[in-house]
mmCIF file of C-alpha atoms and ligand atoms in Angstrom:
data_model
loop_
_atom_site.group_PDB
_atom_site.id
_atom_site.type_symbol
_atom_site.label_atom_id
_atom_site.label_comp_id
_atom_site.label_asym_id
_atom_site.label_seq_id
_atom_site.Cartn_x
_atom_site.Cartn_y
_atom_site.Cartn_z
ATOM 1 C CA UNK A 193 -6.963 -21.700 3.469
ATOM 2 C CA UNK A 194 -6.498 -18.062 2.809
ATOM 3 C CA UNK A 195 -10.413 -17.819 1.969
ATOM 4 C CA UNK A 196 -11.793 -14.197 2.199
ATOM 5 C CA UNK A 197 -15.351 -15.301 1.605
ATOM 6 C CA UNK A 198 -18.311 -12.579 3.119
ATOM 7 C CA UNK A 199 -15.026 -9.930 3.756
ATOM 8 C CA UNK A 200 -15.217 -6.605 2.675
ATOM 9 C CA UNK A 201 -11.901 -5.054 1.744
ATOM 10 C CA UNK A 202 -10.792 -1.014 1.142
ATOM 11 C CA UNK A 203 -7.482 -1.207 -1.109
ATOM 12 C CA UNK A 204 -6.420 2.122 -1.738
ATOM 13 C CA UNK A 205 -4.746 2.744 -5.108
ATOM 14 C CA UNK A 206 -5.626 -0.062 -6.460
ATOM 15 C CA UNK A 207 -6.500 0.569 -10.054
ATOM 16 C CA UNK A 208 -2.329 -0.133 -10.698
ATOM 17 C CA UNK A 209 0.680 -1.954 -9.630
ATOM 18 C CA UNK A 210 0.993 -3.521 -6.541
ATOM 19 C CA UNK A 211 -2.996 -2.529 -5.290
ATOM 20 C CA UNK A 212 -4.187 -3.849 -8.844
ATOM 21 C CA UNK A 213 -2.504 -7.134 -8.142
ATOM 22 C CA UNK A 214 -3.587 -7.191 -4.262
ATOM 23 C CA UNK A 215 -7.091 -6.383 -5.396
ATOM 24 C CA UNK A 216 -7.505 -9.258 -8.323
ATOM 25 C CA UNK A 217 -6.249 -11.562 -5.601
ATOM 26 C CA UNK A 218 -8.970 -10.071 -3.091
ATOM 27 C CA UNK A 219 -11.660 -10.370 -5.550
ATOM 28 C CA UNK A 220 -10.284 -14.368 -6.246
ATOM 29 C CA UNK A 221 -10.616 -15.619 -2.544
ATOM 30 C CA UNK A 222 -14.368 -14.203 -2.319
ATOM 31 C CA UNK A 223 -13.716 -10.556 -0.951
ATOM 32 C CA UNK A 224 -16.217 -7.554 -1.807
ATOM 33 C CA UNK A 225 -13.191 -5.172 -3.038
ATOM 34 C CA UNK A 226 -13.593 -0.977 -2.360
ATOM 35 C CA UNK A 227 -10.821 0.199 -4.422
ATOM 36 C CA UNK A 228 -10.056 3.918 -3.923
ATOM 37 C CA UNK A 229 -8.762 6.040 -6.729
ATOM 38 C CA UNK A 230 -7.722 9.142 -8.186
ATOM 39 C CA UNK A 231 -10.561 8.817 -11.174
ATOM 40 C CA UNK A 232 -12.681 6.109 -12.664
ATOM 41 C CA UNK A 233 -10.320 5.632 -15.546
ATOM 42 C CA UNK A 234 -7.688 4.696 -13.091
ATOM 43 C CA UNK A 235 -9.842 1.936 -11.740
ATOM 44 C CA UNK A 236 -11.601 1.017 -14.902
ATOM 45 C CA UNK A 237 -8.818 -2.076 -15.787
ATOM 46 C CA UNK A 238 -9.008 -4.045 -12.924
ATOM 47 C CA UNK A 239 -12.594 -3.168 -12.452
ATOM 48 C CA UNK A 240 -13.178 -4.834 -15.461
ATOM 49 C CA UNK A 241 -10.969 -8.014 -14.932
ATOM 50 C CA UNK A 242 -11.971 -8.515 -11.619
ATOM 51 C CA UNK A 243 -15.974 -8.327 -13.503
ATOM 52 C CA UNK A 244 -15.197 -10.667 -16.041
ATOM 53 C CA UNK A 245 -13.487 -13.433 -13.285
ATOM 54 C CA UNK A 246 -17.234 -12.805 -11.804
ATOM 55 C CA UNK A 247 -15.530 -10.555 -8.711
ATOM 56 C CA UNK A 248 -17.325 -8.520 -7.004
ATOM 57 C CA UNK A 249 -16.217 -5.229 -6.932
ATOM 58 C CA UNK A 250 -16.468 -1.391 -7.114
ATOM 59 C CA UNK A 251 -14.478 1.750 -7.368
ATOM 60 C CA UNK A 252 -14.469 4.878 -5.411
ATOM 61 C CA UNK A 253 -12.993 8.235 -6.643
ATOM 62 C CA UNK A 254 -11.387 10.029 -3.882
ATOM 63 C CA UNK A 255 -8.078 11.610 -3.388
ATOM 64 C CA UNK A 256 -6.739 10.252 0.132
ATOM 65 C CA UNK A 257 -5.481 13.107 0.999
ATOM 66 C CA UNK A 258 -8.609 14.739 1.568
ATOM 67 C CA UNK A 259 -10.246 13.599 5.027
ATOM 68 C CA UNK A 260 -13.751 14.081 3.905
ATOM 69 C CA UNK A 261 -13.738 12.521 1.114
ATOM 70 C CA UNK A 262 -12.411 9.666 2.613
ATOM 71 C CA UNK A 263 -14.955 9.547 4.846
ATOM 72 C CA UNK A 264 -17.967 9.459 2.786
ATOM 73 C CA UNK A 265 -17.418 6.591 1.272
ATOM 74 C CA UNK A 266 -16.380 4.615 4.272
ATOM 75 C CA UNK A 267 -19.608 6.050 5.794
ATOM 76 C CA UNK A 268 -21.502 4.883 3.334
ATOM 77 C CA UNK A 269 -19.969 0.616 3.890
ATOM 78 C CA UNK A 270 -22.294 -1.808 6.924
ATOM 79 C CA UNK A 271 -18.501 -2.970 7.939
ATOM 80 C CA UNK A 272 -15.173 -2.695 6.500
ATOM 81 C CA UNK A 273 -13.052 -6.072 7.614
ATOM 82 C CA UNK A 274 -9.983 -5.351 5.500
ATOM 83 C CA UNK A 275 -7.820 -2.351 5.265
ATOM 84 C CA UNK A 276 -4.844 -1.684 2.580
ATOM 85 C CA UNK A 277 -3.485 1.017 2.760
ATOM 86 C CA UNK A 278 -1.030 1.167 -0.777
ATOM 87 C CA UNK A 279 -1.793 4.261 -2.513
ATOM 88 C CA UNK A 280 1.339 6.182 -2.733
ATOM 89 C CA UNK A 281 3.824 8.689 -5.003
ATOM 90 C CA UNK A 282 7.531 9.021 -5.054
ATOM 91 C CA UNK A 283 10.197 11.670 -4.808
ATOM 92 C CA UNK A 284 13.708 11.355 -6.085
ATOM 93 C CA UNK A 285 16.021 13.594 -4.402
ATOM 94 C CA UNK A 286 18.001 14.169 -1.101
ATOM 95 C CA UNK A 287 17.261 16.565 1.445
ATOM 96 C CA UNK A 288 18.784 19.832 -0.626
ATOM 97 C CA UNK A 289 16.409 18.471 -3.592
ATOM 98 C CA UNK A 290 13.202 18.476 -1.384
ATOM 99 C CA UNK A 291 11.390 21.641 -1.684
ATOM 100 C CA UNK A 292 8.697 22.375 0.844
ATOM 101 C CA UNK A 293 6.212 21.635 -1.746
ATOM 102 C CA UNK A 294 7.474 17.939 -2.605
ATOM 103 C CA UNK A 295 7.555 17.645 0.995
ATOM 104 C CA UNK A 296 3.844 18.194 1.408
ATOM 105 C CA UNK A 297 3.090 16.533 -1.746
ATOM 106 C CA UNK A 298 4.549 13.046 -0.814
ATOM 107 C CA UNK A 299 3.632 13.942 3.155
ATOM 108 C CA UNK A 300 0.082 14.680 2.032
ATOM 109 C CA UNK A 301 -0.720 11.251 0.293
ATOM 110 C CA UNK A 302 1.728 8.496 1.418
ATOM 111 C CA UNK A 303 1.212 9.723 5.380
ATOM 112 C CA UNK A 304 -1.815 11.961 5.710
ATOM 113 C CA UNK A 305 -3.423 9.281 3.001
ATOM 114 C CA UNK A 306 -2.998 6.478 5.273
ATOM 115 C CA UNK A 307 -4.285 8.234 8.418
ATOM 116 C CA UNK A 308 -7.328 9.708 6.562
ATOM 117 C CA UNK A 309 -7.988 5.844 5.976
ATOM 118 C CA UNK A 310 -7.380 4.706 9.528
ATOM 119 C CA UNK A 311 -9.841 7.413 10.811
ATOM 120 C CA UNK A 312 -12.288 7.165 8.593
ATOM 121 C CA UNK A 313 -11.923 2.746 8.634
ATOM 122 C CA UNK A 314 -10.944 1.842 12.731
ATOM 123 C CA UNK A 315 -14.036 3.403 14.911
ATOM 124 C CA UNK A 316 -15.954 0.882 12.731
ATOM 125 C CA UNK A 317 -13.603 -1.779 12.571
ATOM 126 C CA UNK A 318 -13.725 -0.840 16.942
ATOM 127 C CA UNK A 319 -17.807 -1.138 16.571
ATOM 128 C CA UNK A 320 -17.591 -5.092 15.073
ATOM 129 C CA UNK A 321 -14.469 -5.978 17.126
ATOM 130 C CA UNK A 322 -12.301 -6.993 14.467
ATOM 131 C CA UNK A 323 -10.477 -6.103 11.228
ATOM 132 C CA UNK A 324 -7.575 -6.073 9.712
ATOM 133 C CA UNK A 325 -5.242 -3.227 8.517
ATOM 134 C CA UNK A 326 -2.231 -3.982 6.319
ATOM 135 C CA UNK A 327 0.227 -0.793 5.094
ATOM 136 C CA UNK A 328 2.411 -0.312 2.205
ATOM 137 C CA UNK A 329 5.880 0.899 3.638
ATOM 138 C CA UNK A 330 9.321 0.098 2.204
ATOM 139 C CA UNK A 331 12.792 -1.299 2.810
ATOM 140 C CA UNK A 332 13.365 2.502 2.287
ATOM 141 C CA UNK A 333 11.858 2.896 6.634
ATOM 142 C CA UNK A 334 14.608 0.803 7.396
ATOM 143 C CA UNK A 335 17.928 1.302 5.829
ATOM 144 C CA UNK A 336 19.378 4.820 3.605
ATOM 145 C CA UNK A 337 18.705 4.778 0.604
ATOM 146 C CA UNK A 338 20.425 7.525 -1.766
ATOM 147 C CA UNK A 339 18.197 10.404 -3.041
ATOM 148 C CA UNK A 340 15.090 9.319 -1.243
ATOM 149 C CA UNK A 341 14.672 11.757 1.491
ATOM 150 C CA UNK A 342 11.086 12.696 1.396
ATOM 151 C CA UNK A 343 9.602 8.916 0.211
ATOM 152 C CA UNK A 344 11.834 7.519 3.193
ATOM 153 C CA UNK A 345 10.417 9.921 5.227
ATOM 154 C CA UNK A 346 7.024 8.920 4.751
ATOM 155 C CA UNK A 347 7.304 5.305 5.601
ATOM 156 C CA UNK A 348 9.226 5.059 8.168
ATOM 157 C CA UNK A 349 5.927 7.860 9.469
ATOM 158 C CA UNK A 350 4.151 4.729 8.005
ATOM 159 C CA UNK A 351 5.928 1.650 10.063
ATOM 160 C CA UNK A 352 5.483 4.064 13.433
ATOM 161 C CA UNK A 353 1.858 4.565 12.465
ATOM 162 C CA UNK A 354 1.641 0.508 12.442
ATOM 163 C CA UNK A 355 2.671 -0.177 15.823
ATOM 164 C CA UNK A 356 0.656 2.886 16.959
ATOM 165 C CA UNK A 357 -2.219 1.568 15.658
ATOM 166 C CA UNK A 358 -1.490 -2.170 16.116
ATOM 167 C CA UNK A 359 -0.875 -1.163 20.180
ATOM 168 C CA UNK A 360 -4.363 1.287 20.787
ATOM 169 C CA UNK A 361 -6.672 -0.864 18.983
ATOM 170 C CA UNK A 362 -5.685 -4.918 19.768
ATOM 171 C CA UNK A 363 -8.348 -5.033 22.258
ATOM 172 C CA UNK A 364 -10.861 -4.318 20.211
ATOM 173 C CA UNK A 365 -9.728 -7.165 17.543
ATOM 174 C CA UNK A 366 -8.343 -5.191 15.108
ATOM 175 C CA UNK A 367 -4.288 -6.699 13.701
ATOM 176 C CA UNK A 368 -2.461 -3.971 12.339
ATOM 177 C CA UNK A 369 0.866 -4.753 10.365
ATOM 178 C CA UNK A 370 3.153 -3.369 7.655
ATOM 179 C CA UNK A 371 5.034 -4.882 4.744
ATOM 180 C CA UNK A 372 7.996 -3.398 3.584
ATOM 181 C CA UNK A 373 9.145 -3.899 -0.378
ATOM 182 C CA UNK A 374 12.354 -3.560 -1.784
ATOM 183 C CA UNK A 375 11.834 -2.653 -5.973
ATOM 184 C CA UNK A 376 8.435 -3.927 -7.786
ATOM 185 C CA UNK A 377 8.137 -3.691 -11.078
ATOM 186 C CA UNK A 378 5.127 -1.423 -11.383
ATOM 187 C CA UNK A 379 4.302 1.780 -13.357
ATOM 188 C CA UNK A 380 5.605 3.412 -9.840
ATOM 189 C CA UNK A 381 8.705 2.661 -10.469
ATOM 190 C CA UNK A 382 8.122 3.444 -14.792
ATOM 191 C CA UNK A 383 7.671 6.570 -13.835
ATOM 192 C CA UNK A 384 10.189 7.618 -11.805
ATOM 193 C CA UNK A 385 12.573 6.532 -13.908
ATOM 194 C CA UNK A 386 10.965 8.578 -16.804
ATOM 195 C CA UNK A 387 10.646 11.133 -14.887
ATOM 196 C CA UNK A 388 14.109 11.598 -13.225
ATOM 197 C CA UNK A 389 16.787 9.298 -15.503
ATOM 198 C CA UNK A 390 15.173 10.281 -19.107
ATOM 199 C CA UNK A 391 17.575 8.737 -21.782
ATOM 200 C CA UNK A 392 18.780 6.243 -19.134
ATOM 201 C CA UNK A 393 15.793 4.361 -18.010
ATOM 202 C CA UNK A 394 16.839 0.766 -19.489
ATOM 203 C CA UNK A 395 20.377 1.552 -17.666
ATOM 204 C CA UNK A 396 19.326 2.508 -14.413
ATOM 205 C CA UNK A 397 15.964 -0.145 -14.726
ATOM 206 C CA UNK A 398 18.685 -2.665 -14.990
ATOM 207 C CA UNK A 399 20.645 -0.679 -11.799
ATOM 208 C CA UNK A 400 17.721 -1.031 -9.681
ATOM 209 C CA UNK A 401 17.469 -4.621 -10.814
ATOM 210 C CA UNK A 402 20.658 -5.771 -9.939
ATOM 211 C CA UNK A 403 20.336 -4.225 -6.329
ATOM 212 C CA UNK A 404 18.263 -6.908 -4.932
ATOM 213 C CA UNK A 405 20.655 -9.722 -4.567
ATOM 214 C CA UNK A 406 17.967 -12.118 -5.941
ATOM 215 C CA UNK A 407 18.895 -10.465 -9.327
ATOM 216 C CA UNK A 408 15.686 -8.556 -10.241
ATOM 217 C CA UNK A 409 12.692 -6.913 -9.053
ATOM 218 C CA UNK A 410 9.893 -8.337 -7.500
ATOM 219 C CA UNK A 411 6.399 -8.959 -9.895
ATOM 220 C CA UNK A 412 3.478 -7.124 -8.263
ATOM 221 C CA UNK A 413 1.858 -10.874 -7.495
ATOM 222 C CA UNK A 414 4.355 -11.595 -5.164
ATOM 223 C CA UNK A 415 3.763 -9.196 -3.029
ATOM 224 C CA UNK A 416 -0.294 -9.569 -3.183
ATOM 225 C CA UNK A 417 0.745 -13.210 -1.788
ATOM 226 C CA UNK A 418 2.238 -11.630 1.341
ATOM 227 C CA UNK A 419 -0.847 -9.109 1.918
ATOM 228 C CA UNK A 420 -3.534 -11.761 1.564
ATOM 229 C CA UNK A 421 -1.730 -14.173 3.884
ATOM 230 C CA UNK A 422 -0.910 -11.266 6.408
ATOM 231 C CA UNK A 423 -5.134 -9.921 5.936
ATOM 232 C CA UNK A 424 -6.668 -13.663 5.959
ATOM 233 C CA UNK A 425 -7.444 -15.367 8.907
ATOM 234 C CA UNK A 426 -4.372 -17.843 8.814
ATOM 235 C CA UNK A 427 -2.489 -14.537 9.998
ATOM 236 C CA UNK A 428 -4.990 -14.112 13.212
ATOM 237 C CA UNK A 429 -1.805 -14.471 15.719
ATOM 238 C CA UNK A 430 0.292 -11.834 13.527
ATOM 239 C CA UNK A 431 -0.028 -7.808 14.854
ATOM 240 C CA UNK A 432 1.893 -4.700 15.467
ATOM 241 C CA UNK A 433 4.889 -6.406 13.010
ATOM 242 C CA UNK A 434 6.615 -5.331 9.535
ATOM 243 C CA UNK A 435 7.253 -8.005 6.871
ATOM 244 C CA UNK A 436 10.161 -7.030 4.366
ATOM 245 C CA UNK A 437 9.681 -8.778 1.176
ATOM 246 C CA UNK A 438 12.606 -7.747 -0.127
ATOM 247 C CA UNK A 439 15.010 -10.417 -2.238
ATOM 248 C CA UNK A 440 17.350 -9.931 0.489
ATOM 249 C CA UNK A 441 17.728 -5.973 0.074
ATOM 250 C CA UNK A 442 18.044 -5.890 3.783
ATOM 251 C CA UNK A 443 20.216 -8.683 5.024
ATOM 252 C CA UNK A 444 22.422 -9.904 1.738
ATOM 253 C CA UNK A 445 23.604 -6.759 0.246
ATOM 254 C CA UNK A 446 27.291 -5.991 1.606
HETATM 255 N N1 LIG B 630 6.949 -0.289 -6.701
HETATM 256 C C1 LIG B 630 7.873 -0.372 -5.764
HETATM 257 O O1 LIG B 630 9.065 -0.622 -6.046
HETATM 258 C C2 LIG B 630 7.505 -0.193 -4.318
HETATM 259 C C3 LIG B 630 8.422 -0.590 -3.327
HETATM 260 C C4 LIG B 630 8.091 -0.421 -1.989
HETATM 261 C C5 LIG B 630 6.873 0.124 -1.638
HETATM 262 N N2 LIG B 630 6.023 0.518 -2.621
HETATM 263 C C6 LIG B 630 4.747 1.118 -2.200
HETATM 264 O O2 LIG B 630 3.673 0.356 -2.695
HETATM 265 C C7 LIG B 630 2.558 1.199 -2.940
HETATM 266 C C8 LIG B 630 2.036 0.968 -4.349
HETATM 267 O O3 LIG B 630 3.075 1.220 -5.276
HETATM 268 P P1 LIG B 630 2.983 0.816 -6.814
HETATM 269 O O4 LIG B 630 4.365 0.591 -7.237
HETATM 270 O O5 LIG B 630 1.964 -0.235 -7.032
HETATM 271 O O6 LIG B 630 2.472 2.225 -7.408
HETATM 272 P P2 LIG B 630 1.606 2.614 -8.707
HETATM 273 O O7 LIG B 630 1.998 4.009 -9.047
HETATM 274 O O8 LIG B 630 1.698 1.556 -9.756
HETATM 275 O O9 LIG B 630 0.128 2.619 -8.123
HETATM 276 C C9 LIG B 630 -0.269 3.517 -7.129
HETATM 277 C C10 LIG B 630 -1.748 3.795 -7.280
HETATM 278 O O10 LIG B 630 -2.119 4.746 -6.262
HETATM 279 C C11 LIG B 630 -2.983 5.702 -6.839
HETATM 280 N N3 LIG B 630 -2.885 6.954 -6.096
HETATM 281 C C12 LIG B 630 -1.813 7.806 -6.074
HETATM 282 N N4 LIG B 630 -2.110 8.891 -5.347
HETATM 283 C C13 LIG B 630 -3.369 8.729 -4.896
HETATM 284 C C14 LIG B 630 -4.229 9.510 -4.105
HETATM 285 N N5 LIG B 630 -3.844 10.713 -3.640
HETATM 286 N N6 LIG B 630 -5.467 9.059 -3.828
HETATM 287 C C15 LIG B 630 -5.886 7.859 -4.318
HETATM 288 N N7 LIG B 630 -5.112 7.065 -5.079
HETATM 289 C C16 LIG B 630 -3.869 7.492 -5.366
HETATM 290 C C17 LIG B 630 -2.527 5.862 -8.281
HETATM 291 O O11 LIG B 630 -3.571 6.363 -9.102
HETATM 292 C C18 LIG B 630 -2.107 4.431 -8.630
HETATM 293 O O12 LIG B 630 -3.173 3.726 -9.213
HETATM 294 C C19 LIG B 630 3.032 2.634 -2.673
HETATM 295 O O13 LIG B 630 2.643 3.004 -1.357
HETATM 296 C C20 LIG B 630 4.538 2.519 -2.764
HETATM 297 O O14 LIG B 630 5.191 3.488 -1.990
HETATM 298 C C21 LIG B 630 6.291 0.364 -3.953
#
């Protein structure tokens, strides 16, 4: 079960965090893993483990942001059979502390990102009649959370984009779901903290803990189980859904 053997896979940012993990996994069921990344450095890690585990895989540098880009290297792939799209940035800060450049900053990558991917990935996904798109959102699409105007935003832009997708393209094979996590321990959420609680970061680390019910964040891993169940072939009956993955963020907190 859960066998990716002769796929081809596109994971966007994943030279860190929760793509890293997704992609090792990739690479470990017998995918051909395209990660996409901001520089080779960024990618050279995993590129490296996934080498020494005898994965096969290679790195792209691109900015998802930028259509073209985007679209040379998918150009250049016979078939893609696997799309994730996880690269993505934060913002910290309500609506008053959103300027119109953080705005377009976390718009440009988190939204325009993901549809740069879906254009450049579904018309040949359309051409073999099937594939299999799988997009980071959040818990954040789905209830308030304080001070994250511009991030929430951008996936709940990410969870409409799903069923969108998931709708136009099921005749042509193609699944097209969402999973939404509550907090991951990753250098995403490092950095944030650095950035916007410096001096605090073992307080409000422990905060952010504590506000899954389940007691603590979730390990990158965990959530790489989810994608490759919702991308492999066990998940053929599953479209046009979102999967929270969450330690009860959703349900149990009262
Ligand atoms: N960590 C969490 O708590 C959490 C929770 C819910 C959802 N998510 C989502 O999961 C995804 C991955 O998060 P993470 O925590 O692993 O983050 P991370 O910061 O550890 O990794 C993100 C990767 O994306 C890459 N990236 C950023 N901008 C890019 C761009 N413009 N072009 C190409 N690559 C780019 C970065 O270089 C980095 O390697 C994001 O979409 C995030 O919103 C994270």
């Amino acid at each position: 079960m859960f066998s990716l053997e002769n796929k081809v896979a596109i994971v966007t940012g994943g030279g860190s965090g929760i793509g890293r993990a997704i992609s090792k996994l990739f690479a470990q069921q017998g995918a051909t893993v395209h990660i996409v990344e901001l520089s080779h450095e960024a990618g050279a890690g995993v590129l490296q483990e996934i080498r020494e585990s005898g994965g096969e895989v290679f790195i792209h540098v691109c900015d998802v942001s930028k259509q073209e880009q985007l679209t040379a290297i998918v150009q250049q792939m016979d078939k893609v059979d696997i799309l994730v799209n996880n690269a993505g940035i934060a913002h910290v800060g309500n609506l008053e502390n959103c300027h119109s450049a953080d705005f377009e900053r976390i718009f440009n990558v988190n939204v325009k990102g993901a549809y740069n991917a879906l254009y450049a990935v579904v018309p040949k996904m359309k051409e073999h009649r099937s594939g299999v798109i799988l997009n980071l959102a959040s818990i954040a699409a789905q209830v308030g959370i304080t001070d994250r105007f511009a991030y929430s935003m951008s996936k709940g832009a990410i969870a409409a984009m799903t069923l969108s997708v998931a709708r136009d393209y099921i005749a042509y094979g193609i699944r097209c779901n969402s999973i939404s996590p509550a907090r991951v321990h990753t250098p995403f959420v490092d950095g944030f903290l650095a950035k916007n609680y410096p001096g605090q970061e073992k307080g409000m680390f422990e905060k952010l803990a504590q506000s899954q019910p389940i007691g603590r964040m979730a390990k990158p891993e965990e959530i790489a189980g989810l994608v490759l169940y919702l991308c492999s072939d066990e998940a053929s009956f599953i479209t046009g859904n979102d999967y929270p993955i969450d330690g009860g963020f959703i349900k149990l907190n009262n």
